[in-house]
Amino acid sequence: MNNVAYPIYTFDFTPLLILGCVVLLAGLIVSLYFLIGKNEDLKEIRAAYNKILEAFNELDEQAKLIVKTDLELNKAQEELDRRLTGLNILQKMAQKMNMTLDDNEVFQRFDQTMIAELGFSKGLIATLSDEKVLTPRVNIGMASAKIETFFNALAGEADLIATLQKGVILSSLRSSQTARSLIVQILDAEHFILSPLLTQKKLSGILFVGNNYNAQPVTEGDEEIISILANQLAQAGENAQLFEQVYRSSQILEMKVAERTKELTLALKNLEEVSKKKSEFISAVSHELRTPLTSIKGYAAILMTGKVGEIPEPVKERLAKINLHSDNLVKLINDLLDIARIESGRVEMRPRLQPLKPLLDNIADLLTPQLGAKNITIKLSIPDDIPAIEIDQGQIERVFINLLSNAIKFTPEKGSISVNVIPRPDQEKLTIEVADSGIGIKKEDLGKIFDEFYRAENEINMNVKGTGLGLALVRNIVAAHHGRIWVSSEPGAGTTFHFTLPYKHINKKPEDNKTEVA
């Protein structure tokens, strides 16, 4: 091969010199005999001469063996040197390919210098597309027109393509006459190696190296080196393509995420604007309703006193209903106003240190008539070492009253209700559970019961009037205290509301309180 330095070997001619001397000596002995010897000594001289000839023949065979062995050693040393050179090149190539994940840069590492170090003058790397079209990626020492002609000719040789697909190397050392003719005639390479590039056991390209007619023939070692190099190139090319795919996918994903984030931000802004307008509308309407309601309630109360004249009993009953419904409507308006104020941040919590036990005892006493009407028992479980916590007492009372009133409403007669306070000192908060033995809540209703104006469809709700604002108000009050609330229930197995309250009130705007179900 070209440009490869090999060591110079010497041959030992000593055995031949000795043999020549022996022959010369034998000739001298015979000559002397004929000059001065007697006939009776002729037989002895001939015997000695024959022994010398036998020794000569033995020395000749040994000399031939030495020459043959020396040539074989020279050839083996030469092959070893070429393989070591090839392995060194492969190591350098691997290091270069590990420095990039760009497939173009990977293939460009295969350059003129590397070709020369491998002992070749021509080189080609081509990749095979999904449409089975070969595209040159690296061309060293060959005309583009010849390469195109070679690709067209190779595409028409199904047997050669099938051979490459199997991972078989084609070379001037061992290849079909068809392959040899194509390469020799088109690419002008008498000595060559054509190796497939395989990706996931599929033909993804070819690697070609070759020399002109006057170069040294390729060897099995050359085939091994080029085969390993082809595997390196194929693997590096595949890694580069995978990286490119991942990079493009990540870029597309980032663009989609950015676009989606922009859309969500705009939607959230619009939603906040709608929520703000809704709260403003509720506040305005509530205030407008409260004024005439106050007048209606006041006039009804005056009429009931009889100060404007005697009122018949049927009229008194109707006035009492007007008064009752006015109270209910005022409560509804107050709830709407409270929800709107809490959501908009216009209601400021007034936290103070408050022990829970007396607060819950007072609420239980307040609800005693309702509990007694249905013969429902209530159990308060509050550890003695529960510390006082910072809460707005009035607002937290509304939470307990709403939850316990609902529990009473949905618990059948002779049922039970329990309130459990569980300290979590490691988290600096309390978990409070309000559980009942009532009818329970359907799974499809669990995620909606904290929504404003939502009422689950059940027999009790059909017979009892309500606004669907109580639990929405509870959720907002708990959120304003920087706690969270969730519910667990099964139809026919009762319901448990869980909510948390921090030991200390945090003076910052509460985050959105998301309803959870268990």
CSV table of C-alpha atoms in Angstrom, one decimal, residues 23-341:
chain,number,residue,atom,x,y,z
A,23,VAL,CA,32.4,-28.0,-2.2
A,24,LEU,CA,35.6,-26.1,-3.0
A,25,LEU,CA,37.6,-28.2,-0.5
A,26,ALA,CA,36.2,-31.4,-2.0
A,27,GLY,CA,37.2,-30.4,-5.5
A,28,LEU,CA,40.7,-29.7,-4.3
A,29,ILE,CA,41.0,-33.1,-2.7
A,30,VAL,CA,40.0,-34.9,-5.8
A,31,SER,CA,42.3,-32.9,-8.0
A,32,LEU,CA,45.3,-33.6,-5.7
A,33,TYR,CA,44.4,-37.3,-5.8
A,34,PHE,CA,44.6,-37.5,-9.5
A,35,LEU,CA,47.8,-35.6,-9.5
A,36,ILE,CA,49.7,-37.5,-6.8
A,37,GLY,CA,47.5,-40.3,-5.6
A,38,LYS,CA,47.5,-44.1,-6.3
A,39,ASN,CA,44.7,-46.2,-7.8
A,40,GLU,CA,44.2,-48.3,-4.6
A,41,ASP,CA,43.1,-45.1,-2.8
A,42,LEU,CA,40.5,-44.2,-5.4
A,43,LYS,CA,37.6,-46.0,-3.6
A,44,GLU,CA,38.3,-44.2,-0.3
A,45,ILE,CA,38.4,-40.8,-2.0
A,46,ARG,CA,35.1,-41.5,-3.8
A,47,ALA,CA,33.5,-42.5,-0.6
A,48,ALA,CA,34.7,-39.3,1.1
A,49,TYR,CA,33.5,-37.3,-1.9
A,50,ASN,CA,30.0,-38.9,-1.7
A,51,LYS,CA,29.8,-37.9,2.0
A,52,ILE,CA,30.7,-34.4,1.1
A,53,LEU,CA,27.9,-34.3,-1.5
A,54,GLU,CA,25.4,-35.6,1.0
A,55,ALA,CA,26.4,-32.9,3.5
A,56,PHE,CA,26.0,-30.4,0.7
A,57,ASN,CA,22.5,-31.6,0.0
A,58,GLU,CA,21.5,-31.3,3.6
A,59,LEU,CA,23.0,-27.8,3.8
A,60,ASP,CA,21.1,-26.9,0.7
A,61,GLU,CA,17.7,-28.0,2.2
A,62,GLN,CA,18.5,-26.1,5.4
A,63,ALA,CA,19.3,-23.0,3.4
A,64,LYS,CA,16.1,-23.2,1.5
A,65,LEU,CA,14.1,-23.7,4.8
A,66,ILE,CA,15.9,-20.7,6.3
A,67,VAL,CA,15.1,-18.5,3.3
A,68,LYS,CA,11.4,-19.6,3.3
A,69,THR,CA,11.0,-19.0,7.0
A,70,ASP,CA,12.6,-15.6,6.8
A,71,LEU,CA,10.3,-14.6,4.0
A,72,GLU,CA,7.3,-15.8,6.0
A,73,LEU,CA,8.4,-13.9,9.1
A,74,ASN,CA,8.9,-10.8,7.0
A,75,LYS,CA,5.4,-11.1,5.6
A,76,ALA,CA,3.9,-11.7,9.0
A,77,GLN,CA,5.7,-8.8,10.5
A,78,GLU,CA,4.5,-6.6,7.7
A,79,GLU,CA,0.9,-7.7,8.2
A,80,LEU,CA,1.2,-7.1,12.0
A,81,ASP,CA,2.6,-3.6,11.4
A,82,ARG,CA,-0.3,-2.8,9.1
A,83,ARG,CA,-2.9,-4.1,11.6
A,84,LEU,CA,-1.3,-2.1,14.4
A,85,THR,CA,-1.4,1.0,12.2
A,86,GLY,CA,-5.1,0.3,11.4
A,87,LEU,CA,-6.0,-0.2,15.1
A,88,ASN,CA,-4.3,3.1,15.9
A,89,ILE,CA,-6.3,4.9,13.2
A,90,LEU,CA,-9.5,3.3,14.5
A,91,GLN,CA,-8.7,4.6,18.0
A,92,LYS,CA,-8.1,8.1,16.7
A,93,MET,CA,-11.3,7.9,14.6
A,94,ALA,CA,-13.3,6.9,17.6
A,95,GLN,CA,-12.0,9.8,19.6
A,96,LYS,CA,-12.8,12.2,16.8
A,97,MET,CA,-16.3,10.9,16.4
A,98,ASN,CA,-17.0,11.1,20.1
A,99,MET,CA,-16.4,14.8,19.9
A,100,THR,CA,-19.5,15.6,17.9
A,101,LEU,CA,-23.1,14.6,17.4
A,102,ASP,CA,-23.5,16.2,14.0
A,103,ASP,CA,-23.6,13.4,11.3
A,104,ASN,CA,-21.9,15.7,8.8
A,105,GLU,CA,-19.0,16.3,11.1
A,106,VAL,CA,-18.9,12.6,11.9
A,107,PHE,CA,-18.4,11.6,8.3
A,108,GLN,CA,-15.9,14.5,7.7
A,109,ARG,CA,-13.5,12.9,10.2
A,110,PHE,CA,-12.9,10.4,7.4
A,111,ASP,CA,-10.4,12.5,5.4
A,112,GLN,CA,-7.4,12.2,3.0
A,113,THR,CA,-4.9,11.8,5.9
A,114,MET,CA,-6.8,8.9,7.3
A,115,ILE,CA,-7.1,7.2,3.9
A,116,ALA,CA,-3.3,7.6,3.4
A,117,GLU,CA,-2.6,6.1,6.8
A,118,LEU,CA,-4.7,3.1,6.0
A,119,GLY,CA,-2.7,2.6,2.9
A,120,PHE,CA,-5.3,3.7,0.3
A,121,SER,CA,-5.6,6.5,-2.2
A,122,LYS,CA,-9.4,6.6,-2.7
A,123,GLY,CA,-12.3,6.7,-0.3
A,124,LEU,CA,-16.0,7.1,-0.3
A,125,ILE,CA,-18.8,7.2,2.3
A,126,ALA,CA,-22.4,7.2,1.0
A,127,THR,CA,-25.7,7.0,2.9
A,128,LEU,CA,-28.8,5.1,1.8
A,129,SER,CA,-32.2,7.0,2.0
A,130,ASP,CA,-35.5,5.4,2.8
A,131,GLU,CA,-36.2,5.6,-1.0
A,132,LYS,CA,-33.1,3.4,-1.5
A,133,VAL,CA,-31.1,6.2,-3.1
A,134,LEU,CA,-27.3,6.5,-2.3
A,135,THR,CA,-26.0,9.9,-1.6
A,136,PRO,CA,-22.2,10.6,-1.3
A,137,ARG,CA,-21.3,12.2,2.0
A,138,VAL,CA,-17.4,12.0,1.6
A,139,ASN,CA,-15.5,11.7,-1.6
A,140,ILE,CA,-11.7,11.3,-1.7
A,141,GLY,CA,-9.8,11.0,-4.9
A,142,MET,CA,-12.7,10.1,-7.3
A,143,ALA,CA,-14.6,12.1,-9.9
A,144,SER,CA,-18.3,12.8,-9.0
A,145,ALA,CA,-19.4,11.5,-12.4
A,146,LYS,CA,-17.8,8.1,-11.8
A,147,ILE,CA,-19.4,7.9,-8.4
A,148,GLU,CA,-22.9,8.6,-9.9
A,149,THR,CA,-22.2,6.0,-12.6
A,150,PHE,CA,-21.2,3.5,-10.0
A,151,PHE,CA,-24.3,4.1,-7.8
A,152,ASN,CA,-26.6,3.6,-10.9
A,153,ALA,CA,-24.8,0.4,-11.8
A,154,LEU,CA,-24.9,-0.9,-8.2
A,155,ALA,CA,-28.6,-0.1,-7.9
A,156,GLY,CA,-29.2,-2.5,-10.8
A,157,GLU,CA,-27.3,-5.4,-9.1
A,158,ALA,CA,-29.9,-6.9,-6.7
A,159,ASP,CA,-27.5,-9.7,-5.7
A,160,LEU,CA,-24.8,-7.3,-4.7
A,161,ILE,CA,-27.2,-5.2,-2.7
A,162,ALA,CA,-28.5,-8.3,-1.0
A,163,THR,CA,-24.9,-9.4,-0.1
A,164,LEU,CA,-24.2,-6.0,1.4
A,165,GLN,CA,-27.5,-6.1,3.3
A,166,LYS,CA,-26.2,-9.3,5.0
A,167,GLY,CA,-23.2,-7.4,6.2
A,168,VAL,CA,-20.8,-9.1,3.8
A,169,ILE,CA,-17.7,-7.2,2.7
A,170,LEU,CA,-16.8,-7.1,-1.0
A,171,SER,CA,-13.1,-6.8,-1.8
A,172,SER,CA,-10.5,-7.5,-4.4
A,173,LEU,CA,-9.3,-10.4,-2.1
A,174,ARG,CA,-12.6,-12.1,-2.3
A,175,SER,CA,-15.6,-10.9,-4.4
A,176,SER,CA,-17.7,-12.0,-7.3
A,177,GLN,CA,-16.6,-11.2,-10.9
A,178,THR,CA,-19.6,-8.8,-11.1
A,179,ALA,CA,-18.5,-6.7,-8.2
A,180,ARG,CA,-14.9,-6.7,-9.3
A,181,SER,CA,-15.8,-5.6,-12.8
A,182,LEU,CA,-18.0,-2.8,-11.6
A,183,ILE,CA,-15.4,-1.4,-9.2
A,184,VAL,CA,-12.3,-1.9,-11.4
A,185,GLN,CA,-13.9,-0.5,-14.6
A,186,ILE,CA,-15.9,2.4,-13.1
A,187,LEU,CA,-13.8,3.4,-10.1
A,188,ASP,CA,-10.4,2.5,-11.5
A,189,ALA,CA,-9.5,0.6,-8.3
A,190,GLU,CA,-7.7,-2.8,-8.9
A,191,HIS,CA,-7.4,-3.3,-5.1
A,192,PHE,CA,-10.5,-2.3,-3.1
A,193,ILE,CA,-12.7,-3.0,-0.1
A,194,LEU,CA,-16.5,-2.2,-0.1
A,195,SER,CA,-18.1,-2.5,3.3
A,196,PRO,CA,-21.8,-2.0,4.2
A,197,LEU,CA,-22.9,0.5,6.9
A,198,LEU,CA,-25.6,-1.3,8.9
A,199,THR,CA,-28.0,0.5,11.3
A,200,GLN,CA,-30.2,-1.8,13.3
A,201,LYS,CA,-29.3,-4.6,10.9
A,202,LYS,CA,-30.5,-2.6,7.9
A,203,LEU,CA,-28.3,-1.3,5.1
A,204,SER,CA,-27.9,2.5,5.7
A,205,GLY,CA,-24.9,3.2,3.5
A,206,ILE,CA,-21.5,2.0,2.2
A,207,LEU,CA,-17.8,2.6,2.9
A,208,PHE,CA,-15.3,2.2,0.0
A,209,VAL,CA,-11.5,2.4,-0.1
A,210,GLY,CA,-9.3,1.5,-3.0
A,211,ASN,CA,-6.0,1.8,-4.8
A,212,ASN,CA,-4.8,2.0,-8.4
A,213,TYR,CA,-3.3,-0.9,-10.4
A,214,ASN,CA,0.3,-0.6,-9.2
A,215,ALA,CA,-0.5,-0.7,-5.5
A,216,GLN,CA,0.0,-3.5,-2.9
A,217,PRO,CA,-2.9,-5.9,-2.7
A,218,VAL,CA,-5.4,-5.8,0.2
A,219,THR,CA,-5.1,-8.3,3.0
A,220,GLU,CA,-7.5,-9.9,5.5
A,221,GLY,CA,-6.2,-7.5,8.1
A,222,ASP,CA,-7.2,-4.6,5.8
A,223,GLU,CA,-10.7,-6.1,5.6
A,224,GLU,CA,-11.0,-6.4,9.4
A,225,ILE,CA,-9.9,-2.8,9.9
A,226,ILE,CA,-12.3,-1.4,7.3
A,227,SER,CA,-15.1,-3.5,8.7
A,228,ILE,CA,-14.6,-2.1,12.2
A,229,LEU,CA,-14.3,1.4,10.8
A,230,ALA,CA,-17.6,0.9,8.9
A,231,ASN,CA,-19.3,-0.2,12.1
A,232,GLN,CA,-17.9,2.9,13.9
A,233,LEU,CA,-19.2,5.2,11.2
A,234,ALA,CA,-22.6,3.6,11.1
A,235,GLN,CA,-23.0,3.7,14.9
A,236,ALA,CA,-21.8,7.3,15.1
A,237,GLY,CA,-24.1,8.3,12.3
A,238,GLU,CA,-27.1,6.7,13.9
A,239,ASN,CA,-26.3,8.4,17.3
A,240,ALA,CA,-26.1,11.8,15.5
A,241,GLN,CA,-29.4,11.2,13.8
A,242,LEU,CA,-31.1,10.2,17.0
A,243,PHE,CA,-29.7,13.3,18.7
A,244,GLU,CA,-30.9,15.4,15.9
A,245,GLN,CA,-34.4,13.9,16.2
A,246,VAL,CA,-34.5,14.4,19.9
A,247,TYR,CA,-33.2,18.0,19.5
A,248,ARG,CA,-35.8,18.8,16.9
A,249,SER,CA,-38.6,17.2,19.0
A,250,SER,CA,-37.5,19.2,22.0
A,251,GLN,CA,-37.5,22.4,20.0
A,252,ILE,CA,-41.0,21.6,18.6
A,253,LEU,CA,-42.2,20.7,22.1
A,254,GLU,CA,-40.7,24.0,23.6
A,255,MET,CA,-42.5,26.0,20.9
A,256,LYS,CA,-45.8,24.2,21.6
A,257,VAL,CA,-45.3,24.6,25.3
A,258,ALA,CA,-44.6,28.3,24.9
A,259,GLU,CA,-47.6,28.8,22.6
A,260,ARG,CA,-49.8,26.8,24.9
A,261,THR,CA,-48.5,28.8,27.9
A,262,LYS,CA,-49.3,32.0,26.1
A,263,GLU,CA,-52.8,30.8,25.4
A,264,LEU,CA,-53.3,29.6,29.0
A,265,THR,CA,-52.0,32.9,30.3
A,266,LEU,CA,-54.4,34.8,28.1
A,267,ALA,CA,-57.3,32.5,29.0
A,268,LEU,CA,-56.4,32.9,32.7
A,269,LYS,CA,-56.3,36.6,32.3
A,270,ASN,CA,-59.7,36.5,30.6
A,271,LEU,CA,-61.0,34.2,33.3
A,272,GLU,CA,-59.8,36.5,36.1
A,273,GLU,CA,-61.5,39.4,34.3
A,274,VAL,CA,-64.7,37.5,34.0
A,275,SER,CA,-64.5,36.4,37.7
A,276,LYS,CA,-63.8,40.0,38.7
A,277,LYS,CA,-66.8,41.3,36.7
A,278,LYS,CA,-68.9,38.5,38.2
A,279,SER,CA,-68.0,39.5,41.7
A,280,GLU,CA,-68.6,43.1,41.0
A,281,PHE,CA,-72.0,42.2,39.5
A,282,ILE,CA,-72.9,40.1,42.5
A,283,SER,CA,-71.9,42.9,44.9
A,284,ALA,CA,-73.9,45.5,43.0
A,285,VAL,CA,-77.0,43.3,42.7
A,286,SER,CA,-76.8,42.2,46.3
A,287,HIS,CA,-76.6,45.8,47.5
A,288,GLU,CA,-79.5,46.8,45.3
A,289,LEU,CA,-81.6,43.9,46.6
A,290,ARG,CA,-80.7,44.5,50.2
A,291,THR,CA,-82.2,48.0,50.3
A,292,PRO,CA,-85.7,47.1,49.2
A,293,LEU,CA,-85.6,43.9,51.3
A,294,THR,CA,-84.8,46.0,54.4
A,295,SER,CA,-87.8,48.2,53.6
A,296,ILE,CA,-90.1,45.2,53.0
A,297,LYS,CA,-88.9,43.5,56.2
A,298,GLY,CA,-89.3,46.7,58.2
A,299,TYR,CA,-92.8,47.4,56.9
A,300,ALA,CA,-93.9,43.8,57.5
A,301,ALA,CA,-92.6,44.1,61.1
A,302,ILE,CA,-94.5,47.3,61.7
A,303,LEU,CA,-97.7,45.8,60.3
A,304,MET,CA,-97.3,42.8,62.5
A,305,THR,CA,-97.2,45.0,65.6
A,306,GLY,CA,-100.6,46.5,64.9
A,307,LYS,CA,-99.5,50.0,65.1
A,308,VAL,CA,-101.2,50.9,61.9
A,309,GLY,CA,-104.4,49.2,62.7
A,310,GLU,CA,-105.8,45.8,63.7
A,311,ILE,CA,-104.4,43.0,61.4
A,312,PRO,CA,-106.5,39.9,60.9
A,313,GLU,CA,-104.8,36.6,61.8
A,314,PRO,CA,-104.6,35.3,58.2
A,315,VAL,CA,-102.8,38.5,57.3
A,316,LYS,CA,-100.4,38.1,60.2
A,317,GLU,CA,-99.5,34.6,59.0
A,318,ARG,CA,-98.7,36.0,55.6
A,319,LEU,CA,-96.7,38.8,57.1
A,320,ALA,CA,-94.7,36.2,59.1
A,321,LYS,CA,-93.9,34.3,55.9
A,322,ILE,CA,-92.8,37.6,54.3
A,323,ASN,CA,-90.6,38.2,57.3
A,324,LEU,CA,-89.2,34.6,57.1
A,325,HIS,CA,-88.5,34.7,53.4
A,326,SER,CA,-87.0,38.1,53.7
A,327,ASP,CA,-84.5,36.7,56.3
A,328,ASN,CA,-83.7,33.8,54.0
A,329,LEU,CA,-83.1,36.2,51.1
A,330,VAL,CA,-80.9,38.4,53.2
A,331,LYS,CA,-78.9,35.4,54.3
A,332,LEU,CA,-78.5,34.4,50.6
A,333,ILE,CA,-77.4,38.0,49.7
A,334,ASN,CA,-74.9,38.0,52.6
A,335,ASP,CA,-73.4,34.7,51.5
A,336,LEU,CA,-73.1,36.0,47.9
A,337,LEU,CA,-71.4,39.2,49.2
A,338,ASP,CA,-69.1,37.2,51.4
A,339,ILE,CA,-68.0,34.9,48.6
A,340,ALA,CA,-67.4,37.8,46.2
A,341,ARG,CA,-65.5,39.7,48.9
